[in-house]
Amino acid sequence: MRIAIATTSAGRVELLDPDGGLHLDCDAAELPERVARLEAEAAPRWVWRDTREWAPRLLGAGVRVARCHDLRLCGAILASSTAVAAGGSIVRERPTWLPAGPAEGGLDPAAAPAPSVDRGPALFDFEPAPRGKAHGSPSVADLAREHDRQVALAAASDRPSSMRLLLAAESAGALIAAELHAAGLPWRRSVHERVLEESLGPRRPVGGKPARMEELAVAVRRELEAPALRLDSQADLLRALRAAGIGVDSTAKWELREHEHPAVAPLLAYKRLARLLSANGWAWLDEWVVDERFRADYVAGGTATGRWATSGGGALQLPKAVRAAVVADPGWSLVVADASQLEPRVLAALARDPAMAAAGRGRDMYRSIVDAGVVATRDEAKVALLGAMYGATTGDSGRLVPQLARAYPRAMALVDRAARDGEAGRQVTTLLGRSSPLPPPSWHVAQAAASQPDATAVEERRARSSAREWGRFTRNFVVQGTAAEWALCWLAGVRTRLAAMEAGGTRAAASGPVFERAPHLVYFLHDELIVHTPADQADAVADAVRAAAEEAGRLLFGDAPVEFPLDLAVTGSYASVGA
DNA sequence: TAGCCTAGCGCC
DNA sequence: AAAGGGCGCTAGGCTA
């Protein structure tokens, strides 16, 4: 059963089951109660334009739904997928009231920057969606028609069941993103403050530089003989470094590291502290941590490959140093799990490369590659695999890739094919059917110019370089994008299992917000998740997380002989996990 | 003054 | 250790 849900012009909310008798409208204030009742009775798939319009208000009232179809996100996938048939009688155009997906570039073509010839093609100045700005308010009948259209497109695609899975997983991801925000990541303010004070010194008034940074700045100025130097100005710093005889072309730390000079060590230490202060210092704590919870703004489907993005808070780049502040509530535990070596395993399964799949059956894929005699050391195996997936051509990585190619020809052929497609300006597509964006018009212009008889050497070199650049993007896209699909299925499977635990457990009858009484997801980062759970349910949660990983492997790859082992820990603190 | 761009660096 | 892919965020510095 499905129920479309929309706001009416009168500001009320309308619900429609287009296949059954249900059609009602209600006051917005009654909505959560209505939805909760329908959810309990019929467990429908909720069809709405945008999960962000509905999930937060439902969650705010303590109501969760099991399934939805996010027309915006699914419409974006279908609109660009090469798996969706070009011909046929189904309308390909999205309705005007449907906004573009988050990774499709600007909504308004007029607002997009004009292609610049001088600047050359940038990798990511995407073509905006070929439509105007979203406008108008859809009725529930509009939503139902659009849902029919999307379902029909999926059914007519060259992989209907995969596409249905992708749309369901994408929609589940949108729900989970809203739930992660509502639940918040447990964050112990006092622990974070201790980390800051131990490295920076006590908090200073606004504008004041922490004591430890000031000491280091004094040392740097002394060693550079630049008593008035402002270390925060890259331009000034670079001049001072060169004046002191340090031959750097930038102030980047990997370049500084190469030089033996007494100013380098305190400068690197200063930069490390400056980064901590500006990215995750007291100001961040004040802004983002409220009532011992960090509530990130996740953007489901926010990147071209299907990985999530965030807007604000930097949840996808929490430095290791501050993760100590992620601490379970008293009587609760964290179940922290990540899929180890996910992308190389995905490549092995995707390419159906029997030799690489054999390596992917082991607990440590890199070690297995060494044991198979492909390369000499585990480190070489890692570098070679990453190089194959990312398109490395130079350095150790580029040197090792040919050895890998000999041992795993099918896997190598898959990523090489993806790279050639990208270099030629073609789209590539993940296992479940998400396609890469096309390169921007400026890219095509540069390619065309370089193929003219009168092209200059500079034009040809630039065109070749941008072609290879796009090829590296598409090479990586198929692996990263399919890995994101695995992760999304895993995440959704965990959510479903936690919901079942909640319903079956003795706590179900308890009152209060669901996030205060039952195991729930609190963090997701590409191939890693955290569940916050009452301590006595932690083992059951761990089992659920493992079961969901196995299920994700089966959903994507059937019986392909590749395993997706988890590194999993039941812990009180995120700091105690990993290296 | 607001908005845009780049450098730099954190994460996977 | 850096290199290849994907990101977000901040500060500084420039332009409109």
XYZ file of C-alpha atoms (C1' of nucleotides) in Angstrom:
607
model
C 0.000 0.000 0.000
C 1.111 3.536 -0.701
C -0.157 6.865 0.548
C 0.691 10.147 -1.122
C 0.959 13.112 1.178
C 0.950 16.805 0.285
C 0.067 20.198 1.649
C -3.072 21.715 0.186
C -3.456 25.310 -0.829
C -5.450 25.901 2.327
C -2.456 24.941 4.397
C -3.957 21.638 5.403
C -2.541 18.223 4.665
C -4.051 15.793 2.209
C -3.547 12.020 2.180
C -4.399 9.778 -0.742
C -4.137 6.086 -1.426
C -4.556 6.113 -5.204
C -5.212 2.385 -5.327
C -7.722 2.214 -2.505
C -10.439 4.227 -0.876
C -8.424 6.401 1.447
C -8.613 10.116 0.700
C -8.726 12.600 3.493
C -7.407 15.907 4.566
C -6.590 17.050 8.025
C -5.174 19.876 9.998
C -1.374 19.919 10.102
C -1.507 19.588 13.861
C -3.289 16.247 13.610
C -0.906 14.896 11.016
C 1.500 12.965 13.264
C -1.356 11.164 14.951
C -2.967 10.287 11.617
C 0.293 9.052 10.199
C 1.054 7.009 13.292
C -2.319 5.280 13.084
C -2.040 4.533 9.373
C 1.505 3.338 9.908
C 0.367 0.904 12.592
C -2.613 -0.330 10.588
C -1.235 -0.577 7.085
C 2.512 0.182 7.093
C 2.197 2.008 3.755
C 4.971 3.386 1.638
C 4.668 7.137 2.100
C 4.996 8.958 -1.197
C 6.110 12.538 -0.840
C 7.979 15.141 -2.792
C 10.833 15.564 -0.392
C 11.572 13.715 2.835
C 12.938 16.936 4.286
C 9.453 18.442 4.148
C 7.863 15.717 6.248
C 10.233 13.600 8.300
C 11.417 16.363 10.654
C 7.902 17.339 11.717
C 6.860 13.726 12.171
C 9.998 12.966 14.167
C 9.422 16.103 16.187
C 6.114 14.587 17.252
C 7.760 11.251 18.007
C 6.437 9.479 14.907
C 8.599 7.338 12.668
C 7.579 5.668 9.441
C 9.058 2.496 8.034
C 9.133 3.234 4.316
C 8.860 6.119 1.922
C 9.468 7.062 -1.691
C 11.293 10.356 -2.043
C 10.197 11.669 -5.436
C 12.943 14.273 -5.602
C 15.842 11.889 -4.969
C 14.417 9.027 -7.010
C 13.466 11.368 -9.844
C 17.046 12.598 -9.999
C 18.452 9.070 -10.221
C 15.991 8.066 -12.925
C 16.506 11.248 -14.925
C 20.207 10.650 -15.419
C 20.468 6.860 -15.392
C 21.688 5.178 -18.547
C 19.877 2.067 -17.324
C 16.549 3.749 -18.025
C 15.392 3.184 -21.576
C 15.620 6.185 -23.842
C 12.595 5.349 -25.958
C 9.230 3.997 -24.868
C 5.996 5.703 -24.072
C 6.891 6.859 -20.579
C 7.441 10.569 -20.151
C 11.068 11.276 -19.272
C 10.522 14.846 -18.138
C 10.116 15.470 -14.462
C 7.211 17.706 -13.468
C 8.064 21.323 -12.809
C 7.159 21.109 -9.122
C 9.922 18.588 -8.533
C 13.227 20.187 -7.580
C 16.522 18.812 -8.850
C 18.404 16.289 -6.779
C 21.124 17.493 -4.417
C 23.979 16.402 -6.690
C 22.572 17.779 -9.904
C 23.991 21.261 -9.680
C 22.034 24.495 -9.580
C 18.285 24.624 -9.788
C 18.169 27.668 -11.952
C 20.071 27.638 -15.255
C 20.210 31.422 -15.177
C 22.089 31.296 -11.906
C 24.727 28.904 -13.173
C 28.111 30.384 -13.972
C 28.747 30.787 -17.669
C 31.273 28.333 -19.074
C 34.622 30.047 -19.015
C 37.139 29.444 -21.729
C 39.962 31.240 -19.949
C 39.569 29.332 -16.728
C 39.493 26.003 -18.494
C 37.180 23.193 -17.560
C 36.762 22.612 -13.887
C 35.952 19.090 -12.842
C 32.742 19.978 -11.135
C 31.003 22.907 -12.713
C 28.096 20.629 -13.492
C 25.522 21.347 -16.082
C 22.460 22.470 -14.183
C 19.382 20.309 -14.533
C 17.831 21.131 -17.905
C 14.746 22.616 -16.392
C 13.603 25.737 -14.677
C 13.410 26.266 -10.975
C 10.978 24.035 -9.159
C 7.711 25.816 -8.728
C 4.139 25.159 -7.801
C 2.702 22.910 -5.173
C 1.731 19.417 -6.208
C -1.554 17.857 -5.214
C -1.678 14.316 -3.874
C -2.941 13.262 -7.298
C 0.138 14.871 -8.882
C 2.325 12.947 -6.467
C 0.583 9.677 -7.234
C 0.982 10.247 -10.992
C 4.646 11.046 -10.566
C 5.109 7.971 -8.427
C 3.475 5.887 -11.160
C 5.809 7.433 -13.706
C 8.897 6.680 -11.630
C 7.813 3.117 -10.909
C 7.185 2.605 -14.620
C 10.597 3.977 -15.538
C 12.238 1.610 -13.081
C 10.238 -1.305 -14.429
C 11.199 -0.445 -17.992
C 14.873 -0.072 -17.158
C 17.407 -2.660 -18.140
C 17.674 -3.818 -14.503
C 14.243 -3.387 -12.877
C 14.929 -5.133 -9.584
C 18.238 -3.346 -9.075
C 16.664 -0.009 -9.841
C 13.803 -0.676 -7.423
C 16.344 -1.565 -4.764
C 18.306 1.612 -5.425
C 15.205 3.810 -5.196
C 14.126 2.123 -1.977
C 17.600 2.439 -0.489
C 17.908 6.088 -1.506
C 14.537 6.846 0.087
C 15.448 4.944 3.237
C 18.650 6.973 3.346
C 16.639 10.181 3.303
C 14.598 8.967 6.276
C 17.720 7.924 8.124
C 19.403 11.274 7.492
C 16.436 12.984 9.158
C 16.506 10.507 12.035
C 20.232 10.938 12.609
C 19.659 14.652 12.924
C 16.745 14.179 15.285
C 18.578 11.688 17.488
C 21.952 13.453 17.513
C 25.342 11.943 18.195
C 26.016 11.689 21.964
C 28.666 14.306 22.601
C 30.309 14.913 25.956
C 31.059 18.595 26.122
C 33.401 18.246 29.079
C 35.543 15.704 27.242
C 35.802 17.908 24.179
C 36.778 20.881 26.360
C 39.458 18.800 28.045
C 40.905 17.853 24.646
C 40.986 21.510 23.643
C 42.590 22.690 26.868
C 45.225 19.981 26.814
C 46.381 20.909 23.343
C 45.609 24.635 23.099
C 45.546 25.862 26.672
C 42.618 27.573 28.374
C 39.901 29.208 26.298
C 40.618 32.851 25.553
C 38.139 35.651 24.978
C 37.046 36.131 21.392
C 39.984 37.282 19.300
C 42.576 36.092 21.786
C 44.970 33.448 20.603
C 45.309 30.406 22.866
C 48.489 30.360 24.930
C 50.045 27.314 23.301
C 49.570 28.788 19.829
C 51.071 32.099 20.910
C 54.169 30.314 22.268
C 54.643 28.497 19.001
C 54.132 31.688 17.013
C 56.870 33.383 19.052
C 59.231 30.509 18.282
C 58.473 30.638 14.571
C 59.005 34.406 14.391
C 62.288 34.016 16.220
C 63.577 31.252 13.952
C 62.520 33.112 10.820
C 63.850 36.414 12.182
C 60.505 37.979 11.335
C 59.352 39.622 14.561
C 56.101 41.062 13.157
C 55.015 38.053 11.113
C 51.335 37.105 11.129
C 51.350 33.335 10.818
C 47.729 33.245 9.717
C 48.453 35.053 6.477
C 49.618 32.556 3.883
C 51.108 35.273 1.706
C 53.129 36.817 4.540
C 54.194 33.434 5.819
C 55.391 32.267 2.428
C 57.456 35.434 1.989
C 59.010 35.031 5.420
C 59.853 31.373 4.780
C 61.586 32.199 1.536
C 63.398 35.157 3.073
C 64.757 32.723 5.659
C 66.099 30.519 2.889
C 63.435 27.813 3.014
C 62.708 27.038 -0.632
C 59.011 26.240 -0.549
C 56.380 27.081 -3.148
C 53.516 26.976 -0.693
C 52.905 26.833 3.018
C 51.410 23.341 2.856
C 52.577 21.022 5.572
C 53.711 18.231 3.234
C 56.067 20.649 1.578
C 57.322 22.146 4.829
C 58.030 18.687 6.147
C 60.740 18.234 3.538
C 62.875 21.032 4.942
C 65.340 20.954 7.795
C 64.975 24.282 9.524
C 64.357 25.115 13.181
C 61.222 27.066 12.206
C 59.518 24.083 10.598
C 58.645 22.050 13.694
C 56.981 24.890 15.629
C 55.231 26.057 12.464
C 53.743 22.627 11.785
C 52.650 22.397 15.408
C 51.093 25.850 15.122
C 49.187 24.877 11.983
C 47.873 21.729 13.619
C 46.540 23.708 16.565
C 45.142 26.443 14.348
C 43.214 23.812 12.418
C 41.812 22.264 15.587
C 40.808 25.672 16.923
C 39.077 26.890 13.784
C 37.404 23.648 12.727
C 36.461 22.004 16.019
C 37.283 24.519 18.734
C 35.109 26.148 21.373
C 33.100 28.067 18.765
C 32.178 24.839 17.024
C 31.208 23.301 20.331
C 28.979 26.265 21.170
C 27.293 26.193 17.798
C 26.866 22.498 17.163
C 26.593 20.695 20.475
C 23.365 21.289 22.349
C 22.261 19.236 25.328
C 25.134 16.791 24.845
C 24.146 15.995 21.259
C 25.837 16.891 17.959
C 23.126 17.270 15.325
C 24.660 17.265 11.881
C 22.789 18.282 8.733
C 23.207 15.257 6.538
C 22.443 15.571 2.832
C 21.370 12.151 1.594
C 22.438 11.573 -1.993
C 24.415 14.802 -1.779
C 27.293 13.764 -4.037
C 27.440 12.536 -7.595
C 28.492 9.042 -6.546
C 25.604 8.692 -4.105
C 27.674 9.209 -1.021
C 26.126 11.577 1.460
C 27.258 15.111 2.047
C 26.660 17.416 4.994
C 25.913 21.079 5.202
C 27.313 22.604 8.324
C 28.976 21.010 11.283
C 31.469 19.012 9.299
C 30.127 15.655 10.440
C 32.002 13.835 7.700
C 35.366 15.110 8.865
C 35.371 14.759 12.613
C 39.082 14.700 13.421
C 40.293 11.673 15.315
C 41.416 13.992 18.111
C 37.901 15.021 19.135
C 36.180 11.670 18.721
C 36.908 11.029 22.384
C 33.941 13.299 23.058
C 31.561 10.774 21.493
C 30.535 8.888 24.629
C 27.484 6.734 25.286
C 24.960 7.892 27.874
C 25.107 6.190 31.289
C 23.755 2.659 30.974
C 24.098 2.804 27.193
C 26.735 1.604 24.726
C 27.927 2.485 21.272
C 28.060 -0.188 18.615
C 30.669 1.106 16.164
C 31.039 -0.778 12.894
C 32.834 -0.172 9.644
C 33.147 -2.277 6.519
C 36.825 -2.993 6.161
C 38.396 -2.606 2.716
C 34.959 -2.017 1.260
C 35.922 -0.534 -2.098
C 38.414 -3.194 -3.230
C 35.931 -5.886 -2.222
C 33.223 -4.127 -4.179
C 35.519 -3.996 -7.190
C 36.218 -7.725 -6.950
C 32.522 -8.551 -6.744
C 31.498 -6.028 -9.385
C 34.022 -7.320 -11.909
C 33.338 -10.960 -11.012
C 37.093 -11.358 -11.060
C 37.614 -14.863 -9.651
C 41.198 -14.318 -8.541
C 40.458 -11.024 -6.840
C 37.301 -12.462 -5.323
C 39.433 -15.216 -3.811
C 41.525 -12.520 -2.160
C 38.295 -10.826 -1.085
C 37.154 -13.892 0.826
C 39.792 -13.380 3.469
C 39.646 -11.137 6.484
C 42.519 -9.016 5.161
C 42.321 -8.614 1.409
C 45.701 -6.896 1.142
C 47.381 -9.757 2.985
C 45.696 -12.261 0.680
C 47.067 -10.435 -2.345
C 50.565 -10.773 -0.912
C 49.970 -14.443 -0.134
C 48.925 -14.941 -3.758
C 52.352 -13.669 -4.798
C 51.071 -10.591 -6.670
C 53.186 -8.091 -4.771
C 55.769 -8.362 -2.034
C 54.267 -6.479 0.902
C 50.904 -5.624 2.361
C 51.621 -1.954 1.926
C 52.339 -2.466 -1.752
C 49.079 -4.347 -2.149
C 47.174 -1.470 -0.617
C 48.891 1.190 -2.684
C 48.464 -0.807 -5.887
C 44.762 -1.394 -5.314
C 44.088 2.221 -4.460
C 46.061 3.247 -7.514
C 43.994 0.969 -9.731
C 40.737 2.416 -8.410
C 41.865 6.026 -8.502
C 43.850 5.994 -11.724
C 47.335 6.584 -10.375
C 49.988 6.692 -13.081
C 53.042 7.901 -11.199
C 54.958 7.073 -8.062
C 54.961 3.726 -6.285
C 51.301 3.334 -6.953
C 51.569 3.701 -10.725
C 54.536 1.344 -10.776
C 52.635 -1.390 -8.929
C 49.392 -1.223 -10.901
C 50.698 -3.324 -13.837
C 51.493 -6.190 -11.479
C 47.958 -6.017 -10.214
C 46.601 -5.934 -13.750
C 48.371 -9.180 -14.607
C 46.912 -10.953 -11.596
C 43.418 -9.496 -11.812
C 42.682 -8.768 -15.456
C 38.899 -8.648 -15.167
C 38.901 -6.182 -12.312
C 41.429 -4.017 -14.090
C 39.432 -4.176 -17.302
C 36.352 -2.912 -15.504
C 37.966 0.219 -14.123
C 39.943 0.816 -17.336
C 36.736 0.642 -19.318
C 35.119 3.165 -16.975
C 38.099 5.464 -17.422
C 37.939 5.225 -21.226
C 34.212 6.006 -21.140
C 34.881 9.093 -19.081
C 37.731 10.231 -21.309
C 35.357 9.996 -24.253
C 32.709 12.035 -22.465
C 30.349 9.122 -21.856
C 28.464 8.363 -18.653
C 29.251 5.353 -16.497
C 26.794 3.551 -14.241
C 26.962 1.748 -10.895
C 25.740 -1.763 -10.271
C 22.265 -0.679 -9.192
C 21.920 1.991 -11.862
C 23.150 5.389 -10.696
C 24.918 7.145 -13.560
C 27.712 9.668 -13.503
C 27.027 13.229 -14.610
C 28.140 14.315 -18.035
C 31.145 16.588 -18.192
C 30.306 20.292 -18.439
C 29.963 22.029 -21.798
C 33.314 23.734 -21.321
C 34.923 20.284 -21.207
C 33.417 19.303 -24.552
C 34.415 22.632 -26.039
C 38.012 22.041 -25.005
C 37.993 18.509 -26.438
C 36.542 19.707 -29.727
C 39.010 22.550 -30.016
C 41.937 20.205 -29.459
C 40.837 17.904 -32.243
C 40.874 20.641 -34.867
C 43.800 20.617 -37.340
C 44.895 24.068 -36.206
C 44.911 23.203 -32.500
C 47.904 24.455 -30.582
C 50.115 22.197 -28.517
C 48.855 23.898 -25.375
C 45.236 23.244 -26.316
C 46.002 19.616 -27.022
C 47.824 19.147 -23.753
C 45.043 20.792 -21.766
C 42.386 18.741 -23.498
C 44.272 15.511 -22.877
C 44.764 16.455 -19.276
C 41.083 17.270 -18.702
C 40.050 14.085 -20.512
C 42.236 12.008 -18.204
C 40.959 13.951 -15.226
C 37.378 13.081 -16.127
C 38.447 9.510 -16.798
C 39.851 9.239 -13.271
C 36.523 10.508 -11.978
C 34.475 7.913 -13.894
C 36.993 5.169 -13.084
C 36.467 5.840 -9.412
C 32.741 6.516 -9.817
C 31.754 2.928 -10.554
C 33.584 1.623 -7.491
C 32.816 4.425 -5.055
C 29.204 4.617 -6.256
C 28.605 0.880 -5.944
C 30.276 0.894 -2.529
C 27.881 3.682 -1.546
C 25.001 1.468 -2.665
C 26.273 -1.380 -0.507
C 26.589 0.983 2.431
C 23.110 2.391 1.899
C 21.593 -1.106 1.826
C 23.542 -1.992 4.952
C 22.365 1.146 6.720
C 18.743 0.568 5.728
C 18.985 -3.051 6.837
C 20.301 -1.989 10.223
C 17.444 0.474 10.589
C 14.837 -2.146 9.770
C 16.309 -4.600 12.255
C 16.520 -2.013 15.015
C 12.883 -1.131 14.422
C 11.953 -4.792 14.781
C 13.891 -5.013 18.052
C 12.075 -1.980 19.293
C 8.673 -3.384 18.402
C 9.411 -6.801 19.869
C 11.198 -5.660 22.970
C 9.797 -4.937 26.388
C 10.639 -1.300 25.966
C 8.071 -0.774 23.275
C 5.449 0.053 25.822
C 7.561 2.673 27.499
C 6.612 6.270 26.950
C 8.812 9.100 25.742
C 10.664 9.817 22.537
C 11.851 6.703 20.787
C 15.448 7.883 20.734
C 15.481 7.877 24.519
C 14.504 4.278 25.026
C 15.537 2.006 22.165
C 18.635 1.306 20.060
C 18.971 3.806 17.235
C 21.441 4.942 14.590
C 23.417 8.040 15.542
C 26.170 8.297 12.911
C 26.944 7.333 9.333
C 30.137 8.016 7.422
C 30.458 6.372 3.982
C 31.307 2.874 5.241
C 30.935 3.255 8.978
C 27.990 3.575 11.352
C 27.292 3.947 15.055
C 24.265 2.684 16.973
C 23.517 4.090 20.431
C 21.869 1.356 22.460
C 20.910 0.402 25.995
C 23.908 -1.617 27.147
C 21.921 -4.797 27.711
C 20.882 -4.837 24.042
C 24.319 -4.146 22.598
C 25.030 -7.749 21.655
C 21.715 -8.084 19.860
C 22.438 -4.821 18.034
C 25.853 -6.112 17.006
C 24.216 -9.223 15.581
C 21.737 -7.067 13.690
C 24.528 -4.924 12.246
C 26.386 -8.025 11.050
C 23.254 -9.597 9.617
C 22.495 -6.414 7.702
C 25.991 -6.421 6.201
C 25.541 -9.984 4.990
C 22.192 -9.074 3.548
C 23.627 -6.075 1.732
C 26.227 -8.313 0.108
C 23.533 -10.709 -1.070
C 21.247 -7.938 -2.302
C 23.938 -6.425 -4.494
C 26.029 -9.368 -5.522
C 23.898 -12.451 -4.979
C 26.137 -15.427 -4.436
C 29.340 -13.778 -5.660
C 32.044 -15.249 -3.447
C 33.185 -12.019 -1.824
C 32.749 -11.280 1.853
C 32.217 -7.905 3.479
C 33.593 -8.335 6.987
C 32.992 -5.673 9.602
C 35.295 -4.210 12.172
C 32.838 -3.972 15.017
C 33.205 -2.809 18.577
C 30.845 -2.442 21.501
C 32.261 0.444 23.464
C 31.558 3.385 25.681
C 33.613 5.809 23.635
C 34.304 6.354 19.949
C 37.904 7.187 20.865
C 38.677 3.581 21.697
C 37.893 2.373 18.189
C 40.262 1.979 15.274
C 43.933 2.818 14.945
C 30.302 45.342 2.962
C 28.953 41.141 0.602
C 30.138 37.540 -2.129
C 33.407 34.705 -4.440
C 37.786 32.245 -4.871
C 41.800 29.742 -3.259
C 44.824 27.419 -0.080
C 45.036 24.263 3.189
C 43.586 20.298 5.714
C 40.210 17.209 8.072
C 37.511 12.755 6.813
C 36.340 8.314 3.744
C 55.014 9.319 2.665
C 52.462 10.654 -1.200
C 49.511 9.522 -4.919
C 45.054 8.761 -7.267
C 38.943 9.568 -6.382
C 35.039 11.819 -3.402
C 33.748 15.624 -0.067
C 33.105 20.310 3.716
C 34.796 23.972 6.136
C 37.631 28.064 7.543
C 40.452 31.978 6.926
C 42.479 35.272 4.112
C 42.249 38.084 0.317
C 40.330 39.684 -3.681
C 36.582 41.954 -6.481
C 32.112 44.093 -7.286
